[in-house]
CSV table of C-alpha atoms in Angstrom, one decimal:
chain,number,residue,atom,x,y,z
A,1,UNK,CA,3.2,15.0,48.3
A,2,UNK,CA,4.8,11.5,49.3
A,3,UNK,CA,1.9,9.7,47.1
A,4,UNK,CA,2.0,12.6,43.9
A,5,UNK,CA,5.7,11.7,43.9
A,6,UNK,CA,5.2,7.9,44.0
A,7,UNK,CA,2.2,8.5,41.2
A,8,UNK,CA,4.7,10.2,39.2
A,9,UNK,CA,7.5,7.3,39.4
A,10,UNK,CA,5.3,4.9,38.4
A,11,UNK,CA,4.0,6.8,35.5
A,12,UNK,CA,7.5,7.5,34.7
A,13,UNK,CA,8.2,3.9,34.7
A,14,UNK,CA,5.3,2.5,32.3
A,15,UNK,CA,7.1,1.5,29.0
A,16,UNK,CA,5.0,2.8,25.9
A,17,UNK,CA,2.9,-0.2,25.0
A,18,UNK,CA,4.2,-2.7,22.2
A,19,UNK,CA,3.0,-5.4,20.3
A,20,UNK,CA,6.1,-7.0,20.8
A,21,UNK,CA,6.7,-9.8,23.4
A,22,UNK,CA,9.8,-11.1,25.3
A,23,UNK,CA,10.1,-14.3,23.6
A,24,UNK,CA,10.5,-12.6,20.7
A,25,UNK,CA,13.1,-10.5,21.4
A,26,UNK,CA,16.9,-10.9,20.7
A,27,UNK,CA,18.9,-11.6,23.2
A,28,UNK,CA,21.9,-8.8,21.7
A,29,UNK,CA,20.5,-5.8,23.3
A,30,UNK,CA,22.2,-3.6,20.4
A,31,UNK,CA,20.7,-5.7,17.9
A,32,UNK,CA,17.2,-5.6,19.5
A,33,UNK,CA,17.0,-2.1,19.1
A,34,UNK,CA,17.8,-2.0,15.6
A,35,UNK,CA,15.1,-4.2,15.0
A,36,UNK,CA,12.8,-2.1,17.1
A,37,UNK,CA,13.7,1.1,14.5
A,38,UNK,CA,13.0,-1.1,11.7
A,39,UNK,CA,9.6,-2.4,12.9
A,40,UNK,CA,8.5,1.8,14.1
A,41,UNK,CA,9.2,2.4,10.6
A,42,UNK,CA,7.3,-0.2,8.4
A,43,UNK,CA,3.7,-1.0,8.0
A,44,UNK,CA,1.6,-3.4,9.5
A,45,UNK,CA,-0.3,-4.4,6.1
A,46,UNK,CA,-3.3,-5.7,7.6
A,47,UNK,CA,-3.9,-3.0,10.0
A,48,UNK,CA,-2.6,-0.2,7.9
A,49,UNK,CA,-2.1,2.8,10.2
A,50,UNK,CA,0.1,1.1,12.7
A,51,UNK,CA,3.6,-0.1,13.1
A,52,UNK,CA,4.4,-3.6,12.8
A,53,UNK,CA,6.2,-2.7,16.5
A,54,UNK,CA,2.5,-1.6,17.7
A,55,UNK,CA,0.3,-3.8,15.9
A,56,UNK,CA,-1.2,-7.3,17.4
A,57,UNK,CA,-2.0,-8.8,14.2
A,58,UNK,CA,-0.2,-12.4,13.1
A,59,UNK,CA,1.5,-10.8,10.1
A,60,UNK,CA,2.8,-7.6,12.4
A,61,UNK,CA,4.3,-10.8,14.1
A,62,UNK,CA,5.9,-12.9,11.4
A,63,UNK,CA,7.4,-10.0,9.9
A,64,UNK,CA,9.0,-8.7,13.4
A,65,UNK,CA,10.6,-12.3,13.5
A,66,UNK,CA,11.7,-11.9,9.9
A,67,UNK,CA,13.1,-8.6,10.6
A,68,UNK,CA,14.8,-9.9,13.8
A,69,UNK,CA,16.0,-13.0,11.0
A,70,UNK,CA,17.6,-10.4,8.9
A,71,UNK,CA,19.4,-8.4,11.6
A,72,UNK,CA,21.0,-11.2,12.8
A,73,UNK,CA,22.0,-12.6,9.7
A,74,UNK,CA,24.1,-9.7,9.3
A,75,UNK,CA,21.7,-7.1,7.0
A,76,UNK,CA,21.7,-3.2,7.6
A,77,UNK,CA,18.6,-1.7,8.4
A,78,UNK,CA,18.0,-0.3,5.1
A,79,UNK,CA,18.7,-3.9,3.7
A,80,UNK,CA,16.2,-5.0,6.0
A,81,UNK,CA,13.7,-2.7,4.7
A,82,UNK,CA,14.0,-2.9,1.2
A,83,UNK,CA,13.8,-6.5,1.6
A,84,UNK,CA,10.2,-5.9,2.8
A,85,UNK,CA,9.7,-3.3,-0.1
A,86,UNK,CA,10.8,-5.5,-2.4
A,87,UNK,CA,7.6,-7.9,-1.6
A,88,UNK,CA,5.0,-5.5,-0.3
A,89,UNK,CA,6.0,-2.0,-2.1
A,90,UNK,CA,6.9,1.6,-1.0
A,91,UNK,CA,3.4,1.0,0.4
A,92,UNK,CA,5.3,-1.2,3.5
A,93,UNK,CA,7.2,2.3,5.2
A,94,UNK,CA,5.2,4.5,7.3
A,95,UNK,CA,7.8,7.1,5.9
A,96,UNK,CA,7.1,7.2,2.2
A,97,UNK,CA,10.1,7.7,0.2
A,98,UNK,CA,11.6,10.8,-1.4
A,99,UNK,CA,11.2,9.7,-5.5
A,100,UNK,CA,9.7,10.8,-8.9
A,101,UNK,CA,6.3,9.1,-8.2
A,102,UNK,CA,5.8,10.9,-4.3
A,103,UNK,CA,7.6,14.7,-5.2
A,104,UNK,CA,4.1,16.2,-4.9
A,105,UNK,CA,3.5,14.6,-1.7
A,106,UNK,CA,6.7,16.0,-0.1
A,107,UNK,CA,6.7,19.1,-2.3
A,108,UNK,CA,3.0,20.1,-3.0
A,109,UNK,CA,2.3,21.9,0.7
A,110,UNK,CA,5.6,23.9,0.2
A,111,UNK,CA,4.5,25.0,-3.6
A,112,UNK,CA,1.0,26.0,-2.3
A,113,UNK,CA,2.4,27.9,0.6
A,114,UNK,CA,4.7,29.7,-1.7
A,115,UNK,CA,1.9,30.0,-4.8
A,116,UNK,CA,-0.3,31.4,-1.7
A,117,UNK,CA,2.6,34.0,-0.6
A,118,UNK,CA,3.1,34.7,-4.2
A,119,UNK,CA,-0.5,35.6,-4.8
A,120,UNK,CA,-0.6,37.6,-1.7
A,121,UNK,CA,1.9,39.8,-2.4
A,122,UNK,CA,0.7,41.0,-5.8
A,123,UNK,CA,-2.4,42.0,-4.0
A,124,UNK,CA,-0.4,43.6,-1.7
A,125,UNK,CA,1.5,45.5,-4.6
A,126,UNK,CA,-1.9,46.7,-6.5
A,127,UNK,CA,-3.3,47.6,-3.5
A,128,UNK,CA,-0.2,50.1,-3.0
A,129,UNK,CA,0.2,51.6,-6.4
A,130,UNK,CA,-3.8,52.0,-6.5
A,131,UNK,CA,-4.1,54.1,-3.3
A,132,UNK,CA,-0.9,56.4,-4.7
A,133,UNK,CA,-1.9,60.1,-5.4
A,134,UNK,CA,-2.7,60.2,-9.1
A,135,UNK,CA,0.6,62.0,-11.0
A,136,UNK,CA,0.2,65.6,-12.5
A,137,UNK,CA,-0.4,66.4,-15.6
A,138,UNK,CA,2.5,67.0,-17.9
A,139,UNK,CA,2.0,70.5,-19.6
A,140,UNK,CA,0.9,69.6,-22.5
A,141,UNK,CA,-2.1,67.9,-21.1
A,142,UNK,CA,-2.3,71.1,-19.1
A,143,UNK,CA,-3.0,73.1,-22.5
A,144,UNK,CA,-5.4,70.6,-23.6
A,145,UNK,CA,-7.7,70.7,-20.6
A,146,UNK,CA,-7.2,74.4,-21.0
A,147,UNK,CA,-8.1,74.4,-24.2
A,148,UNK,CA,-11.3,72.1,-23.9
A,149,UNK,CA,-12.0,74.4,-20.7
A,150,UNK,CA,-11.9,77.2,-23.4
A,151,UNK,CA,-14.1,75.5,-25.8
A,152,UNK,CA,-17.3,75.1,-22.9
A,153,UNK,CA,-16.9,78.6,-22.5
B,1,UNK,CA,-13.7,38.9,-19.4
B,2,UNK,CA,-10.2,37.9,-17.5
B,3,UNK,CA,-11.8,39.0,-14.1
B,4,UNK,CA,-15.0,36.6,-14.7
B,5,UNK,CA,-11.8,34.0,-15.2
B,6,UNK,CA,-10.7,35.4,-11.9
B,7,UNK,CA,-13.8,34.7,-10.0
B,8,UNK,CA,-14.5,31.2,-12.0
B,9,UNK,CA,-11.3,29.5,-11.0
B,10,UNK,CA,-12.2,29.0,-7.7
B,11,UNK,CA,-15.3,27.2,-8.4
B,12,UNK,CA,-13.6,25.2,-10.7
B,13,UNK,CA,-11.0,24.4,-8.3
B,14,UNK,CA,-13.7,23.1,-6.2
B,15,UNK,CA,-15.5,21.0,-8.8
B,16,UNK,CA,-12.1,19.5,-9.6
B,17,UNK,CA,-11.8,18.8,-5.5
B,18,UNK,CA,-15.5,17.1,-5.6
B,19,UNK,CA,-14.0,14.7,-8.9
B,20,UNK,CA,-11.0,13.6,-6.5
B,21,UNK,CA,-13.2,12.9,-3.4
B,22,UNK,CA,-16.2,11.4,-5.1
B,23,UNK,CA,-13.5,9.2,-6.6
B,24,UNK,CA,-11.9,8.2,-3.3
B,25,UNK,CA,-15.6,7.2,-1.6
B,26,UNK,CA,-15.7,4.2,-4.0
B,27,UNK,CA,-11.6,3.1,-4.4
B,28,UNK,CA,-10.7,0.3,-1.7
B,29,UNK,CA,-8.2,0.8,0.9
B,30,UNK,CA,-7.5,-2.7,1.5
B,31,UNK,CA,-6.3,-3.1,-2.3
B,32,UNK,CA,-3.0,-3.0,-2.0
B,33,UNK,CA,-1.1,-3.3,-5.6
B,34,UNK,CA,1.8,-5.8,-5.9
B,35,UNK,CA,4.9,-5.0,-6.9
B,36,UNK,CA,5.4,-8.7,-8.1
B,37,UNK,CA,3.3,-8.5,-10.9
B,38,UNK,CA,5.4,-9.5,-14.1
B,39,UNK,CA,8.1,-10.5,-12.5
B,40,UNK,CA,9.0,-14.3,-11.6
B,41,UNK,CA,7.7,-16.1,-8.8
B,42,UNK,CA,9.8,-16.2,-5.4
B,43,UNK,CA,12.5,-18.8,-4.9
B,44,UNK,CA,10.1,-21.4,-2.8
B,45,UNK,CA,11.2,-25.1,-1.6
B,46,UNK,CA,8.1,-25.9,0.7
B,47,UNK,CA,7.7,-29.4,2.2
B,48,UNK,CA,4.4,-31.6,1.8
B,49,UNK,CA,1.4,-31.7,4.6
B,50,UNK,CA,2.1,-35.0,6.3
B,51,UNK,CA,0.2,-38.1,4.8
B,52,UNK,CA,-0.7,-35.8,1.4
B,53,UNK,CA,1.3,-38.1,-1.0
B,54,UNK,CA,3.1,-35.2,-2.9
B,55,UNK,CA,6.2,-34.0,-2.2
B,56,UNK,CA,5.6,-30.4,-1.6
B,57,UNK,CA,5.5,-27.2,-3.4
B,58,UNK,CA,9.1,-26.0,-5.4
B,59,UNK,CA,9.8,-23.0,-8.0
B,60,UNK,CA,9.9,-25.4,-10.4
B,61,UNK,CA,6.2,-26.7,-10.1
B,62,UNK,CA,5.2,-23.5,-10.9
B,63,UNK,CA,6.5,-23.5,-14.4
B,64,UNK,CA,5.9,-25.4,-17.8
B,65,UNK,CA,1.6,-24.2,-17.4
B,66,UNK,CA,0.0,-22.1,-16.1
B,67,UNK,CA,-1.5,-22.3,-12.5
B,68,UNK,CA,-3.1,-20.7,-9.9
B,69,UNK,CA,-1.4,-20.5,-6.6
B,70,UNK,CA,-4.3,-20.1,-3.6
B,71,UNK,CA,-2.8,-19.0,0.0
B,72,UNK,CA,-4.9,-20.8,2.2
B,73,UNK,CA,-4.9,-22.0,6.2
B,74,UNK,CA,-7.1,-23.9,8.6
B,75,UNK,CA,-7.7,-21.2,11.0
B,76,UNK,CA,-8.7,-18.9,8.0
B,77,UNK,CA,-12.4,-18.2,8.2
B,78,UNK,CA,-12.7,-16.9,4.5
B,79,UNK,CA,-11.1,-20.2,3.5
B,80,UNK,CA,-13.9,-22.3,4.0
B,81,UNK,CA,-16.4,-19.5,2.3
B,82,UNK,CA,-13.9,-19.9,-0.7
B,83,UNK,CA,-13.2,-24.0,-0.7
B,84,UNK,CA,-16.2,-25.0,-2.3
B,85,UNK,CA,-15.6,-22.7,-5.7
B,86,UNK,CA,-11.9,-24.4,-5.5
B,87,UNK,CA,-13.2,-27.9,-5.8
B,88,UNK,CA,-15.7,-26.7,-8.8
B,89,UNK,CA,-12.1,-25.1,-10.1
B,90,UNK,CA,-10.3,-28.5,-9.9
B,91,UNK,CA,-13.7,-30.4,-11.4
B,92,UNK,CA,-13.6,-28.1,-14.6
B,93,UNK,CA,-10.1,-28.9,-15.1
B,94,UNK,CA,-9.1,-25.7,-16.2
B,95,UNK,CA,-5.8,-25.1,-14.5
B,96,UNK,CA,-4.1,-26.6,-11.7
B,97,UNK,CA,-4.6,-25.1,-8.4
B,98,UNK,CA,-1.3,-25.3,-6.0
B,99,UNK,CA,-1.8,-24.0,-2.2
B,100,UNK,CA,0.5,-23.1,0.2
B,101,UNK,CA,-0.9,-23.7,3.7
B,102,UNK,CA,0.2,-20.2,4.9
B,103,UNK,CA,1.3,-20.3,9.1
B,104,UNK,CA,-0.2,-23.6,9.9
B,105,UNK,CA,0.5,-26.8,11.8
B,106,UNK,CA,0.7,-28.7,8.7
B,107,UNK,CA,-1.2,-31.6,10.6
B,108,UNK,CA,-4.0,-29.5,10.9
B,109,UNK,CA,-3.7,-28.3,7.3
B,110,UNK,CA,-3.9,-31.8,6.2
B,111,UNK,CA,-7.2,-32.6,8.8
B,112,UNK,CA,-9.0,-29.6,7.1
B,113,UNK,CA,-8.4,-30.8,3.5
B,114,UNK,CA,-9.2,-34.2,4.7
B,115,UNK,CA,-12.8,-32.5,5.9
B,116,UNK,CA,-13.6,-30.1,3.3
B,117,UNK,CA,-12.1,-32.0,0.4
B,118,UNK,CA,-8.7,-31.1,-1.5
B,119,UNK,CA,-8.5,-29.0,-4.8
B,120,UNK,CA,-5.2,-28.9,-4.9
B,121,UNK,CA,-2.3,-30.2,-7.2
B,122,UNK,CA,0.2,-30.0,-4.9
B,123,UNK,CA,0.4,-28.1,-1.6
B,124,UNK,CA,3.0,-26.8,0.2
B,125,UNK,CA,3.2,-25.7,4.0
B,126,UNK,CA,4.4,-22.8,5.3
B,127,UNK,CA,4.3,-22.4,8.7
B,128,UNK,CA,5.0,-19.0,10.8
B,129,UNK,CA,6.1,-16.9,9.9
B,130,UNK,CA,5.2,-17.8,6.6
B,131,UNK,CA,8.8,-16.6,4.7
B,132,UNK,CA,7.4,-18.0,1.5
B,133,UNK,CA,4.2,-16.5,1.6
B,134,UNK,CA,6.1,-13.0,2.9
B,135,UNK,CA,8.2,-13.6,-0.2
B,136,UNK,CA,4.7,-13.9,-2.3
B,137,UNK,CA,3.7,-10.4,-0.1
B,138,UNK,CA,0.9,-12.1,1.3
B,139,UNK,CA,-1.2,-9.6,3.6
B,140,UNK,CA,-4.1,-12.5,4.2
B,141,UNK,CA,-5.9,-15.3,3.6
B,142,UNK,CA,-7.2,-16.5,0.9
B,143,UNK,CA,-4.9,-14.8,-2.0
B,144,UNK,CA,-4.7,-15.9,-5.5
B,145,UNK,CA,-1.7,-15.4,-8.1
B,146,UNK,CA,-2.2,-16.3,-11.4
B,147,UNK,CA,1.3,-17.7,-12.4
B,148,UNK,CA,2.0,-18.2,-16.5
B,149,UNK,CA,4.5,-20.8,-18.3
B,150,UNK,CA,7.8,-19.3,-17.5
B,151,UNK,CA,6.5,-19.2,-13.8
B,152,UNK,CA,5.9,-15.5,-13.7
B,153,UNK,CA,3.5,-14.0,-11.5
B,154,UNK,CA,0.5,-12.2,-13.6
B,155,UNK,CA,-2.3,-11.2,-11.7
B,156,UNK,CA,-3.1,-11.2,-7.7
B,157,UNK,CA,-6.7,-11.3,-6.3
B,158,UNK,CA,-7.2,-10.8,-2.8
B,159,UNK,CA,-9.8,-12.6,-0.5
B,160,UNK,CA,-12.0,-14.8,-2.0
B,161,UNK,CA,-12.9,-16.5,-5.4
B,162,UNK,CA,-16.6,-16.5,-6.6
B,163,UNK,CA,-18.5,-17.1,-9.4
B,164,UNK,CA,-18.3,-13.3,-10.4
B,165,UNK,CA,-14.4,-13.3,-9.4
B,166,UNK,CA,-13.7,-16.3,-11.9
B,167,UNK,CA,-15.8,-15.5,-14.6
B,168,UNK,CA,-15.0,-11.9,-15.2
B,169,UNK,CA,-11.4,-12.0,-14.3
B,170,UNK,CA,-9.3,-14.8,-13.2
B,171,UNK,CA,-10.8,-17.4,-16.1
B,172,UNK,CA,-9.9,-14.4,-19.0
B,173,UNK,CA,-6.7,-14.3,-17.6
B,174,UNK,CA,-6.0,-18.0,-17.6
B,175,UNK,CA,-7.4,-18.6,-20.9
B,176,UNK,CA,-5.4,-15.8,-22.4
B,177,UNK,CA,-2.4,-17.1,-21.3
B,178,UNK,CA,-2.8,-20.6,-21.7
B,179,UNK,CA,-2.7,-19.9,-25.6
């Protein structure tokens, strides 16, 4: 029990990995984590699936010191990042943007799930108005099946 | 006839599925477009590699003709695969070549130009991390720009220049703009 507890603890205590080193980090603990936000959200550009925050390649580097540059000189985090998109492109944030040239990106799974539920429910409809008892005849189809009857006779 | 519709859309759903993907095998996923095409080139005032006798790579180099501005570094492997079309470049005469030693001591920048022979015009050094070549939106070594008269930025090629490279692209470029 003693040792599961002490396994847990120390599991509990491994900090997720990052690219990032000490020597790089800013001494303002406020401001450091800023800059951590900012790198989990853009792009390393040479690796292409990963964070600049997870990513051991040179660039992934520079650009967490630039980021760490821009943060200290006084820039927002959104400043920050559309500094970056400004030289690289939309392309740059793992979290691509809400505009005119991505709205079927966000928007297509939501129109195909409601397309889909649209689609199904006029099946559902025929279905239901196929398997209704068929309506009587008025009367004066009455007389004319009476009359054809008639006729055959 | 609107049922046969019915039953073809699917299949012609899927066709126009195969069209997408069969496209996607053969597009690159490295190619990343710039956004700086057209526009002018970054604000740069990059000193000169120790011993090189220019005075380093400025904005204003890049205007009055038009040049080609090749990201390059010592510890870049590509570099020295590209270097030897660079010095065929500079012995045609065609345009000037202007490099910016990207995150490099510029002592060793120097030492390999020294070894493989310089094609450059000027050269300006950049050390890490690199702001100038960030403000270019370098991703790696070697990159081309083709810049124009009014020091605009007009075409990007990434990794390296060949024969096929130069012929069929970068030299229409040049000579199209040069008129």
């Amino acid at each position: 029990m003693k040792r599961l507890i002490l396994i847990l603890a120390a599991i509990a205590v491994c900090a997720p990995a990052l690219a990032v080193d000490p020597g790089e980090m800013l001494k303002d603990p406020a401001l450091e984590a800023r800059a951590r936000d900012v790198g989990a959200e853009l792009r390393c550009v040479v690796c292409q699936n990963q964070s600049i925050d997870d990513s051991d390649a040179d660039l992934a580097k520079d650009l967490r010191q630039i980021v760490r540059e821009r943060i200290t000189a006084g820039d927002s985090n959104d400043q920050v990042k559309q500094y970056l998109v400004d030289r690289y492109g939309d392309y740059v944030l793992l979290r691509p943007p809400f505009n005119a040239k991505t709205l079927l990106l966000w928007l297509g799974p939501l129109g195909l799930a409601v397309a889909a539920f649209a689609v199904g429910l006029g099946y559902y409809r025929r279905q239901k108005r196929e398997s209704l008892p068929p309506s009587p005849l008025s009367a004066q189809e009455r007389q004319e099946v009476e009359r054809l009857m008639k006729d055959r006779n | 006839m609107k049922s046969r519709l019915a039953y073809l859309l699917p299949v012609l759903i899927f066709v126009g599925l195969l069209g997408f993907f069969f496209k996607g095998l053969f597009l690159d996923p490295k190619a990343i477009p710039s956004v700086l095409i057209d526009k002018p080139v970054p604000n740069i005032d990059l000193a000169a590699l120790p011993g090189r006798g220019d005075t380093g790579l400025k904005t204003e180099h890049l205007k009055g003709q038009v040049s080609l501005v090749n990201i390059f570094g010592s510890w870049c492997v590509a570099c020295v695969a590209e270097h030897p079309y660079l010095m065929k470049i500079k012995a045609e005469g065609v345009v000037p070549i202007m490099g910016i030693d990207w995150r490099d001591d510029p002592a060793a920048g120097m030492a390999w130009l020294q070894k493989h022979g310089d094609p450059y015009l000027r050269v300006g050094a950049d050390p890490a991390p690199g702001h100038a070549s960030v403000d270019f939106g370098v991703t790696g070594a070697p990159e081309s720009f083709i810049v124009d008269k009014d020091g605009r930025i007009r075409y990007k090629h990434v990794g390296i220049i060949d024969d096929r490279v130069w012929k069929q692209t970068l030299l229409p470029i040049i000579k199209e703009l040069q008129k």
